[in-house]
Coordinates of C-alpha atoms (C1' of nucleotides) in Angstrom, one line a residue:
Chain A
M164 CA 101.1 95.4 140.3
M165 CA 104.5 94.0 140.7
E166 CA 106.6 94.3 137.5
K167 CA 109.0 91.5 136.7
T168 CA 112.7 92.3 137.1
I169 CA 114.8 91.1 134.2
L170 CA 118.7 91.1 133.7
I171 CA 119.8 92.9 130.7
R172 CA 121.7 89.6 129.8
N173 CA 118.5 87.7 129.7
I174 CA 116.7 89.9 127.2
R175 CA 116.4 87.7 124.3
T176 CA 112.9 88.1 123.2
P177 CA 110.7 91.4 123.4
F178 CA 108.5 91.8 126.4
E179 CA 105.4 93.4 125.5
E180 CA 104.3 93.6 129.3
T181 CA 105.9 96.1 131.7
I182 CA 109.1 95.0 133.1
V183 CA 111.7 96.6 135.2
L184 CA 115.5 97.0 134.9
K185 CA 117.4 97.8 138.0
G186 CA 120.9 99.3 137.6
W187 CA 123.0 102.4 136.9
L188 CA 123.0 105.2 134.3
H189 CA 126.0 104.8 132.0
N190 CA 125.3 107.8 129.8
I191 CA 122.6 110.1 128.7
R192 CA 121.8 111.9 125.5
I193 CA 119.2 114.3 125.2
S194 CA 117.6 115.6 121.7
G195 CA 114.8 118.0 122.6
K196 CA 111.7 115.7 123.1
I197 CA 113.5 112.4 123.1
A198 CA 116.6 111.1 125.2
F199 CA 118.6 108.0 125.0
L200 CA 119.7 106.7 128.5
I201 CA 122.1 103.8 128.5
L202 CA 121.6 101.5 131.4
R203 CA 124.0 99.2 132.9
D204 CA 123.0 96.7 135.5
G205 CA 126.6 94.8 135.6
T206 CA 125.2 91.9 133.3
G207 CA 124.9 94.3 130.3
Y208 CA 124.1 97.6 128.7
I209 CA 120.8 98.7 127.0
Q210 CA 119.7 102.0 125.6
C211 CA 116.3 103.0 127.1
V212 CA 114.3 105.3 125.0
L213 CA 112.6 108.2 126.8
S214 CA 110.1 110.4 124.9
K215 CA 108.3 113.4 126.1
S216 CA 105.0 112.2 124.6
A217 CA 105.2 108.9 126.5
V218 CA 105.9 110.1 129.9
G219 CA 104.7 114.0 129.8
D220 CA 106.6 117.2 130.3
E221 CA 107.1 117.1 134.1
S222 CA 108.4 113.3 134.1
F223 CA 110.6 113.9 131.1
E224 CA 112.1 117.2 132.7
K225 CA 113.0 115.3 135.9
Y226 CA 114.4 112.1 134.0
T227 CA 116.6 114.0 131.8
K228 CA 118.3 115.4 134.9
I229 CA 119.5 112.1 136.0
S230 CA 123.2 112.3 136.4
Q231 CA 125.8 109.6 135.2
E232 CA 126.0 106.6 137.8
S233 CA 123.0 107.4 139.5
S234 CA 121.1 104.4 140.4
I235 CA 117.8 104.1 138.8
Q236 CA 114.9 101.5 138.3
V237 CA 113.5 101.8 134.8
Y238 CA 110.0 100.7 133.9
G239 CA 109.1 100.0 130.3
T240 CA 108.6 97.5 127.5
I241 CA 111.3 95.7 125.4
R242 CA 111.2 95.9 121.7
E243 CA 113.5 94.5 118.9
D244 CA 115.8 97.1 117.3
K245 CA 118.2 96.6 114.5
R246 CA 120.1 99.8 115.6
S247 CA 120.8 98.4 118.9
P248 CA 124.2 96.4 119.6
I249 CA 122.4 93.9 121.6
G250 CA 119.2 94.0 119.3
F251 CA 116.9 95.2 121.9
E252 CA 115.9 98.6 123.3
M253 CA 113.6 99.7 126.2
D254 CA 110.6 102.1 125.8
V255 CA 110.7 103.9 129.1
Q256 CA 107.3 104.5 131.0
K257 CA 108.6 105.4 134.5
I258 CA 111.9 105.6 136.4
D259 CA 112.6 105.4 140.0
I260 CA 115.8 107.3 141.0
I261 CA 117.2 105.3 143.9
Q262 CA 120.0 107.9 144.3
Q263 CA 121.0 110.8 142.2
A264 CA 124.8 110.6 141.9
E265 CA 127.1 113.3 142.5
D266 CA 129.4 114.6 139.7
Y267 CA 131.1 111.3 138.6
P268 CA 134.8 111.6 138.1
I269 CA 135.0 109.1 135.1
S270 CA 134.1 110.6 131.7
L271 CA 133.5 108.6 128.7
K272 CA 136.6 110.2 127.4
E273 CA 140.3 109.3 128.1
H274 CA 141.9 109.2 131.6
G275 CA 145.5 108.5 132.8
V276 CA 146.0 105.3 134.6
G277 CA 147.2 107.0 137.6
F278 CA 144.1 108.7 138.1
L279 CA 142.0 105.6 137.4
S280 CA 144.0 103.4 139.8
N281 CA 143.3 105.7 142.5
I282 CA 139.5 105.4 141.9
R283 CA 139.6 101.8 141.1
H284 CA 136.5 101.1 143.0
L285 CA 134.7 103.4 140.5
W286 CA 136.9 102.3 137.5
L287 CA 135.5 98.7 138.0
R288 CA 132.3 100.1 136.4
S289 CA 133.7 100.8 133.1
P290 CA 133.1 98.6 130.3
K291 CA 136.4 97.4 129.4
Q292 CA 137.2 96.6 133.1
R293 CA 134.1 94.9 133.4
A294 CA 134.9 92.8 130.3
L295 CA 138.2 91.8 131.4
L296 CA 137.1 90.7 134.9
V297 CA 134.2 88.7 133.4
I298 CA 137.0 86.9 131.3
R299 CA 138.9 86.6 134.7
D300 CA 136.0 84.8 136.2
L301 CA 135.4 82.6 133.0
V302 CA 139.2 81.7 133.0
A303 CA 139.1 80.7 136.7
L304 CA 135.9 78.6 136.4
K305 CA 137.4 76.7 133.3
I306 CA 140.6 76.0 134.9
R307 CA 138.6 74.3 137.6
E308 CA 136.5 72.6 135.1
F309 CA 139.6 71.4 133.0
L310 CA 141.6 70.1 136.1
H311 CA 138.4 68.4 137.6
N312 CA 137.8 66.5 134.2
E313 CA 141.3 65.6 134.1
G314 CA 141.2 63.8 137.6
F315 CA 142.5 66.5 139.8
T316 CA 141.4 67.4 143.3
C317 CA 141.5 70.8 144.7
I318 CA 143.7 71.0 147.7
D319 CA 144.4 74.3 148.9
S320 CA 147.8 75.0 150.1
P321 CA 147.9 77.3 153.3
I322 CA 148.6 81.1 152.8
L323 CA 150.6 81.5 156.0
T324 CA 153.6 79.6 156.1
G325 CA 156.4 79.1 158.6
S326 CA 159.1 78.5 156.1
A327 CA 160.5 79.7 153.1
A328 CA 160.1 77.8 149.7
E329 CA 162.6 79.6 147.6
G330 CA 164.5 82.0 149.8
T331 CA 163.3 84.6 152.1
T332 CA 164.2 88.0 150.5
T333 CA 160.8 88.1 148.4
L334 CA 158.7 87.0 151.2
F335 CA 156.1 89.4 153.0
E336 CA 156.9 88.7 156.8
L337 CA 154.7 89.0 159.6
D338 CA 154.2 88.4 163.3
Y339 CA 152.7 85.1 164.1
F340 CA 152.1 85.1 167.9
G341 CA 155.6 86.2 168.4
E342 CA 157.0 84.0 165.7
K343 CA 158.0 84.8 162.2
A344 CA 155.8 83.8 159.7
F345 CA 155.3 84.5 155.6
L346 CA 152.7 84.9 153.1
S347 CA 153.0 82.2 150.8
Q348 CA 154.6 82.9 147.6
T349 CA 154.0 79.3 146.4
G350 CA 151.8 76.5 147.4
Q351 CA 153.7 73.9 145.6
L352 CA 155.7 72.0 148.3
Y353 CA 152.3 71.4 149.9
Q354 CA 150.8 70.2 146.4
E355 CA 153.6 67.5 146.3
A356 CA 152.4 66.3 149.7
A357 CA 148.7 66.5 148.4
A358 CA 149.6 64.8 145.0
M359 CA 151.1 61.9 147.1
A360 CA 147.8 61.3 148.9
F361 CA 145.3 62.2 145.8
G362 CA 147.2 61.4 142.4
R363 CA 146.4 64.6 141.0
T364 CA 145.9 67.9 142.8
Y365 CA 146.0 71.8 142.4
C366 CA 145.9 75.0 144.5
F367 CA 144.5 77.9 143.2
G368 CA 144.3 81.0 145.3
P369 CA 146.5 84.4 146.0
T370 CA 150.3 84.2 146.3
F371 CA 152.5 87.0 147.4
R372 CA 155.8 88.3 146.2
A373 CA 157.8 91.2 147.9
E374 CA 159.9 91.8 144.9
K375 CA 160.4 95.4 144.4
S376 CA 159.3 95.1 140.5
K377 CA 157.8 97.9 138.6
T378 CA 156.8 96.5 135.5
R379 CA 153.7 95.6 133.2
R380 CA 153.7 92.0 134.2
H381 CA 154.3 92.0 138.1
L382 CA 151.9 92.3 141.1
T383 CA 152.9 92.0 144.8
E384 CA 149.7 89.9 145.3
F385 CA 148.4 87.6 142.4
W386 CA 146.5 84.5 141.6
M387 CA 148.1 81.2 140.6
V388 CA 147.0 77.9 139.9
E389 CA 149.5 75.1 140.7
P390 CA 148.6 71.7 139.6
E391 CA 151.0 68.7 140.7
I392 CA 150.8 65.4 139.3
A393 CA 152.1 62.0 140.8
Y394 CA 153.5 59.5 138.1
C395 CA 154.1 62.2 135.6
D396 CA 157.4 63.0 133.8
F397 CA 158.6 66.1 132.3
E398 CA 156.9 65.4 128.9
E399 CA 153.6 64.6 130.4
N400 CA 153.8 67.7 132.4
M401 CA 154.1 70.0 129.2
A402 CA 151.3 68.1 127.5
I403 CA 148.9 68.5 130.3
Q404 CA 149.9 72.4 130.1
E405 CA 149.3 72.6 126.4
R406 CA 145.7 70.8 126.7
M407 CA 144.8 73.5 129.6
I408 CA 145.9 76.6 127.6
L409 CA 144.0 75.3 124.3
F410 CA 141.3 74.5 126.5
L411 CA 141.2 78.0 128.1
I412 CA 141.7 79.7 124.8
H413 CA 138.9 78.0 123.1
S414 CA 136.6 78.8 126.2
C415 CA 137.3 82.4 126.0
L416 CA 136.6 82.7 122.2
E417 CA 133.3 80.6 122.4
L418 CA 131.8 82.3 125.7
A419 CA 133.5 85.7 126.0
G420 CA 133.0 86.9 122.4
T421 CA 131.1 90.0 123.6
E422 CA 133.7 90.8 126.3
L423 CA 136.6 90.3 123.8
K424 CA 134.9 92.6 121.4
T425 CA 134.5 95.5 124.3
L426 CA 138.1 95.1 124.8
E427 CA 138.9 95.2 120.9
R428 CA 141.0 92.3 121.0
D429 CA 142.2 91.2 117.7
L430 CA 141.3 87.5 117.7
S431 CA 143.4 86.3 114.8
P432 CA 146.5 85.6 117.1
L433 CA 144.4 83.5 119.4
T434 CA 142.6 81.5 116.8
K435 CA 145.9 80.4 115.3
I436 CA 147.1 78.6 118.3
K437 CA 147.1 74.9 118.1
A438 CA 149.2 72.0 119.5
P439 CA 151.9 71.2 119.7
F440 CA 153.8 74.2 121.1
P441 CA 157.3 74.3 120.1
R442 CA 159.8 73.1 122.8
V443 CA 163.0 75.0 122.8
K444 CA 165.9 74.2 124.8
Y445 CA 167.5 77.2 126.9
E446 CA 170.7 76.8 124.9
E447 CA 168.9 77.3 121.6
I448 CA 166.9 80.2 123.0
L449 CA 170.3 82.0 123.9
Q450 CA 171.3 81.5 120.2
I451 CA 168.0 83.2 119.2
L452 CA 168.6 86.1 121.5
N453 CA 172.0 86.5 120.2
Q454 CA 170.7 86.7 116.9
H455 CA 169.0 89.8 118.4
D456 CA 172.4 91.1 119.7
R457 CA 171.5 90.0 123.3
G458 CA 175.2 88.9 123.9
K459 CA 173.8 85.9 126.1
Q460 CA 176.4 83.2 127.5
W461 CA 175.4 79.9 129.3
G462 CA 174.2 80.6 132.8
D463 CA 172.8 84.2 131.8
D464 CA 169.0 84.8 132.9
I465 CA 166.2 85.1 130.3
T466 CA 165.1 88.7 131.5
G467 CA 161.7 90.3 130.7
L468 CA 163.1 92.0 127.6
D469 CA 164.4 88.5 126.4
E470 CA 160.9 87.2 126.9
T471 CA 159.4 89.7 124.7
I472 CA 161.9 88.9 122.1
I473 CA 161.1 85.4 122.3
S474 CA 157.3 85.6 122.4
N475 CA 157.3 87.9 119.4
E476 CA 159.6 85.4 117.6
F477 CA 156.9 82.6 117.6
E478 CA 153.2 82.8 116.7
Q479 CA 152.6 79.9 119.2
P480 CA 153.4 79.6 122.9
V481 CA 156.5 78.2 123.5
F482 CA 158.2 76.2 126.2
I483 CA 161.8 77.0 127.1
T484 CA 163.2 73.9 128.5
H485 CA 166.4 72.6 130.2
F486 CA 167.6 75.6 132.2
P487 CA 170.9 75.4 133.8
V488 CA 170.7 73.8 137.2
E489 CA 171.9 76.9 139.2
S490 CA 169.2 79.4 137.9
K491 CA 166.3 77.3 139.0
A492 CA 164.9 76.3 142.4
F493 CA 166.3 73.5 144.5
Y494 CA 163.4 71.0 144.1
M495 CA 163.8 70.6 140.3
K496 CA 164.9 67.3 138.9
A497 CA 168.3 67.2 137.0
D498 CA 168.3 65.9 133.5
P499 CA 169.7 62.4 133.7
T500 CA 171.4 62.6 130.3
D501 CA 172.7 66.2 131.0
P502 CA 173.2 67.1 134.5
R503 CA 174.0 70.9 133.8
V504 CA 170.2 71.3 133.2
V505 CA 167.0 70.6 135.1
L506 CA 163.9 69.1 133.6
A507 CA 162.0 72.4 134.0
A508 CA 160.0 74.3 131.2
D509 CA 158.7 77.9 131.2
L510 CA 155.9 78.6 128.9
M511 CA 156.0 81.8 127.1
A512 CA 152.7 83.4 125.6
P513 CA 152.8 85.0 122.2
E514 CA 152.6 88.5 121.1
G515 CA 155.1 89.8 123.8
Y516 CA 153.3 88.6 126.8
G517 CA 156.1 86.5 128.1
E518 CA 156.0 83.9 130.6
I519 CA 152.6 82.5 132.0
I520 CA 153.7 79.0 133.4
G521 CA 156.8 77.8 135.1
G522 CA 157.0 73.8 135.8
S523 CA 159.2 71.3 136.2
Q524 CA 159.6 67.6 137.2
R525 CA 160.5 67.6 140.7
I526 CA 163.2 65.5 142.6
D527 CA 161.9 62.3 143.8
S528 CA 165.2 60.6 145.2
L529 CA 165.8 61.4 149.0
E530 CA 169.7 61.4 148.3
D531 CA 169.4 64.0 145.5
L532 CA 167.1 66.1 147.6
L533 CA 169.3 66.2 150.6
T534 CA 172.3 67.0 148.6
K535 CA 170.3 69.7 146.7
M536 CA 169.0 71.4 149.8
N537 CA 172.6 71.4 151.0
Q538 CA 173.9 73.1 148.1
Y539 CA 171.1 76.0 148.4
G540 CA 171.9 76.2 152.1
L541 CA 168.5 74.8 153.3
K542 CA 168.2 73.3 156.8
Q543 CA 166.7 69.7 156.7
E544 CA 164.8 70.5 160.1
D545 CA 162.7 73.3 158.6
Y546 CA 161.7 71.1 155.6
Q547 CA 161.3 67.5 157.5
W548 CA 157.8 67.2 156.3
Y549 CA 158.9 67.7 152.6
I550 CA 161.7 65.3 152.8
D551 CA 159.5 62.9 154.2
L552 CA 157.5 62.5 151.0
R553 CA 160.7 61.2 149.6
R554 CA 160.8 58.4 152.3
F555 CA 157.3 57.1 152.2
G556 CA 156.5 56.0 148.4
S557 CA 158.0 58.6 146.3
V558 CA 157.4 58.6 142.8
P559 CA 158.4 60.6 139.8
H560 CA 156.1 63.6 139.8
S561 CA 155.9 66.9 138.3
G562 CA 153.8 70.3 138.3
Y563 CA 153.6 73.8 137.0
G564 CA 152.2 77.1 138.2
M565 CA 150.3 79.5 136.0
G566 CA 149.9 83.2 136.9
L567 CA 146.2 84.0 136.5
E568 CA 146.4 87.6 135.8
R569 CA 149.4 87.0 133.0
F570 CA 146.8 84.5 131.2
V571 CA 144.0 86.6 131.5
G572 CA 145.9 89.8 130.5
W573 CA 147.1 87.8 127.2
M574 CA 143.6 87.0 126.5
G575 CA 142.3 90.3 127.0
G576 CA 145.1 91.9 125.1
I577 CA 146.0 94.4 127.7
E578 CA 149.1 96.4 128.2
H579 CA 149.4 96.0 132.1
I580 CA 148.3 93.2 134.1
R581 CA 147.1 95.4 137.1
E582 CA 143.8 95.6 135.2
A583 CA 143.4 91.7 135.1
I584 CA 142.6 91.7 139.0
P585 CA 140.0 93.5 140.7
F586 CA 142.2 95.5 143.2
P587 CA 145.6 95.4 142.3
R588 CA 148.5 95.5 144.7
T589 CA 151.7 96.7 143.5
I590 CA 155.0 97.9 145.0
E591 CA 153.5 101.4 145.6
K592 CA 149.7 100.7 145.6
I593 CA 147.6 99.0 148.3
Y594 CA 144.6 101.5 148.2
P595 CA 142.1 101.2 147.2
Chain B
rU78 C1' 167.9 100.0 145.3
rC79 C1' 169.1 102.0 140.5
rC80 C1' 168.1 104.4 135.5
rC81 C1' 164.5 107.0 132.2
rC82 C1' 160.1 110.2 131.8
rG83 C1' 156.3 113.2 134.0
rA84 C1' 153.3 116.8 137.4
rU85 C1' 149.4 123.2 134.4
rA86 C1' 141.2 123.7 135.3
rG87 C1' 137.7 117.8 138.0
rC88 C1' 139.8 114.8 133.7
rU89 C1' 143.2 114.7 129.0
rC90 C1' 146.5 117.8 127.2
rA91 C1' 148.7 122.8 125.0
rA92 C1' 151.4 127.3 125.8
rU93 C1' 160.3 130.7 122.1
rG94 C1' 162.0 133.1 129.2
rG95 C1' 157.2 138.1 127.9
rC96 C1' 148.8 138.7 128.9
rA97 C1' 147.6 130.8 131.3
rG98 C1' 144.8 128.0 126.6
rA99 C1' 141.7 124.2 124.2
rG100 C1' 138.7 119.5 124.2
rC101 C1' 135.8 116.8 127.4
rG102 C1' 133.2 116.9 132.2
rG103 C1' 129.8 120.8 135.1
rC104 C1' 126.1 124.7 134.7
rU105 C1' 122.4 127.3 131.1
rG106 C1' 119.7 127.2 126.7
rG107 C1' 118.5 124.5 121.6
rC108 C1' 117.3 120.1 118.8
rU109 C1' 112.2 113.5 118.2
rG110 C1' 116.9 108.4 116.4
rU111 C1' 121.1 109.7 119.4
rU112 C1' 125.6 105.9 119.4
rA113 C1' 132.5 108.8 123.2
rA114 C1' 125.6 112.5 119.9
rC115 C1' 125.6 117.6 118.2
rC116 C1' 125.2 123.2 118.4
rA117 C1' 125.5 128.3 121.3
rG118 C1' 126.5 130.5 125.8
rU119 C1' 129.1 130.2 130.9
rA120 C1' 131.8 129.3 135.3
rG121 C1' 136.2 126.8 136.5
rG122 C1' 143.8 128.3 138.0
rU123 C1' 148.6 129.6 144.5
rU124 C1' 151.0 126.0 136.9
rG125 C1' 152.9 119.6 143.0
rG126 C1' 156.0 121.8 147.7
rG127 C1' 160.3 124.7 149.0
rG128 C1' 164.8 127.3 147.5
rG129 C1' 167.7 129.7 143.4
rU130 C1' 168.9 132.5 138.6
rU131 C1' 166.4 136.7 135.8
rC132 C1' 164.0 143.3 134.6
rG133 C1' 160.5 139.1 134.0
rA134 C1' 160.0 131.8 135.3
rG135 C1' 154.4 127.3 133.8
rC136 C1' 159.2 127.2 130.8
rC137 C1' 166.0 127.4 133.2
rC138 C1' 169.1 125.4 138.0
rC139 C1' 169.0 122.8 142.9
rU140 C1' 165.9 119.9 146.1
rC141 C1' 161.9 117.3 148.1
rU142 C1' 157.1 114.8 147.4
rC143 C1' 153.9 111.9 144.3
rG144 C1' 152.8 109.1 139.6
rG145 C1' 154.3 106.4 135.0
rG146 C1' 157.8 103.2 132.5
rG147 C1' 161.9 100.2 132.7
rA148 C1' 166.3 97.0 135.2
rG149 C1' 167.6 93.1 138.9
rC150 C1' 163.8 89.0 140.5
rC151 C1' 159.6 86.3 139.0
rA152 C1' 153.9 83.7 137.7

RNA sequence: UCCCCGAUAGCUCAAUGGCAGAGCGGCUGGCUGUUAACCAGUAGGUUGGGGGUUCGAGCCCCUCUCGGGGAGCCA
């Protein structure tokens, strides 16, 4: 007979007939004539109870020698059990050993991050890593769902680009049939073109920064979602971001409870979050920082440490707005009421997580754009297509970029965002 | 590129300049309700590489390599 294969996540009722679970051995505890095998199949964990009286001496001997992470198919029945974290256990009748694993390097005890990073291909199997990457998948799905429901069309920007969007020092350069090309550090400029065609657009994919940053919030390859909205001003831009963040938080709380629990995430800071998020001008932020003896003057950057201070100061995410013109990218629109500042806003997540979104209203006047490009030393011929957008039906428009790993890292409450991407690339890690 | 910290058993870590150790993992045995199970036994080491000081270096000094954290920059 052919037994039915069941995914652990789909076990919601007992099965009196024999079924089969296909997975890997996470852990085994042997107590004389009874053994407890924790099986994982990628969708969940279940304890399989193996008793000598049920399978016989010979099988019991064989099955209790299965090593951690061996691939196995377990046949048996499913029974409710109040002692189980998922409410069910399997009574084992038979086990097929697909491959007996060699000594597995990751034990159930603690390990250092350097060791684990070198075996990331195996580390992915650990419960917390699984939980975090499941949340990543959920967040990515819900970003698309949110934007789709708000009338956005996904128009992917190219990853290979011929010219720099924001200076060349932080770009990965490569040879493109004898010409210089770069890995994209933002898809934004292309989204501005797309938004003029589709109204509301976004791109969502990998971006690359050759910055030699060695911090808990930096990767050289990371995923970014970049919405761009035609006929949208600075204020409406923030309102959309606010709605998106709330939707994503609520989605995680509602749909990823198991994973958040696995990560031992304290949920109270997340459940407290509600709109509207505070909007605080750069100038006022400087004052707050100076109350912490940061000695800030007009024009100074908000550094990583400053971000941590700010994001600990508020329980809610905070928009920092109205940055000095010189500190921001060339395409940002100056505030008509205060030309010293641009209509830009960075969103700081609370709990010390810092910046997760950078956004702005873009320059829509041809004249202003050309002036600004000139000031930033950008050649018009490299950006002719971009300039064109101000010549053929230019409109007020705004957009933002959110770093997926930073958001996921915040949701998961983790220390370092390298765990929020399956195979992180950092300044000194490109393997595995 | 710069600053700080680190490298000892497969892993996580101890060891006043004086015999290199523990827990986990491995292996052997015990236990029919374990939850990172527990108990007993056992194997496991060129203390990251090179040089120096010293009667004597895991420990002090120099240097290199690698790893971690941070600065600058950014999502």
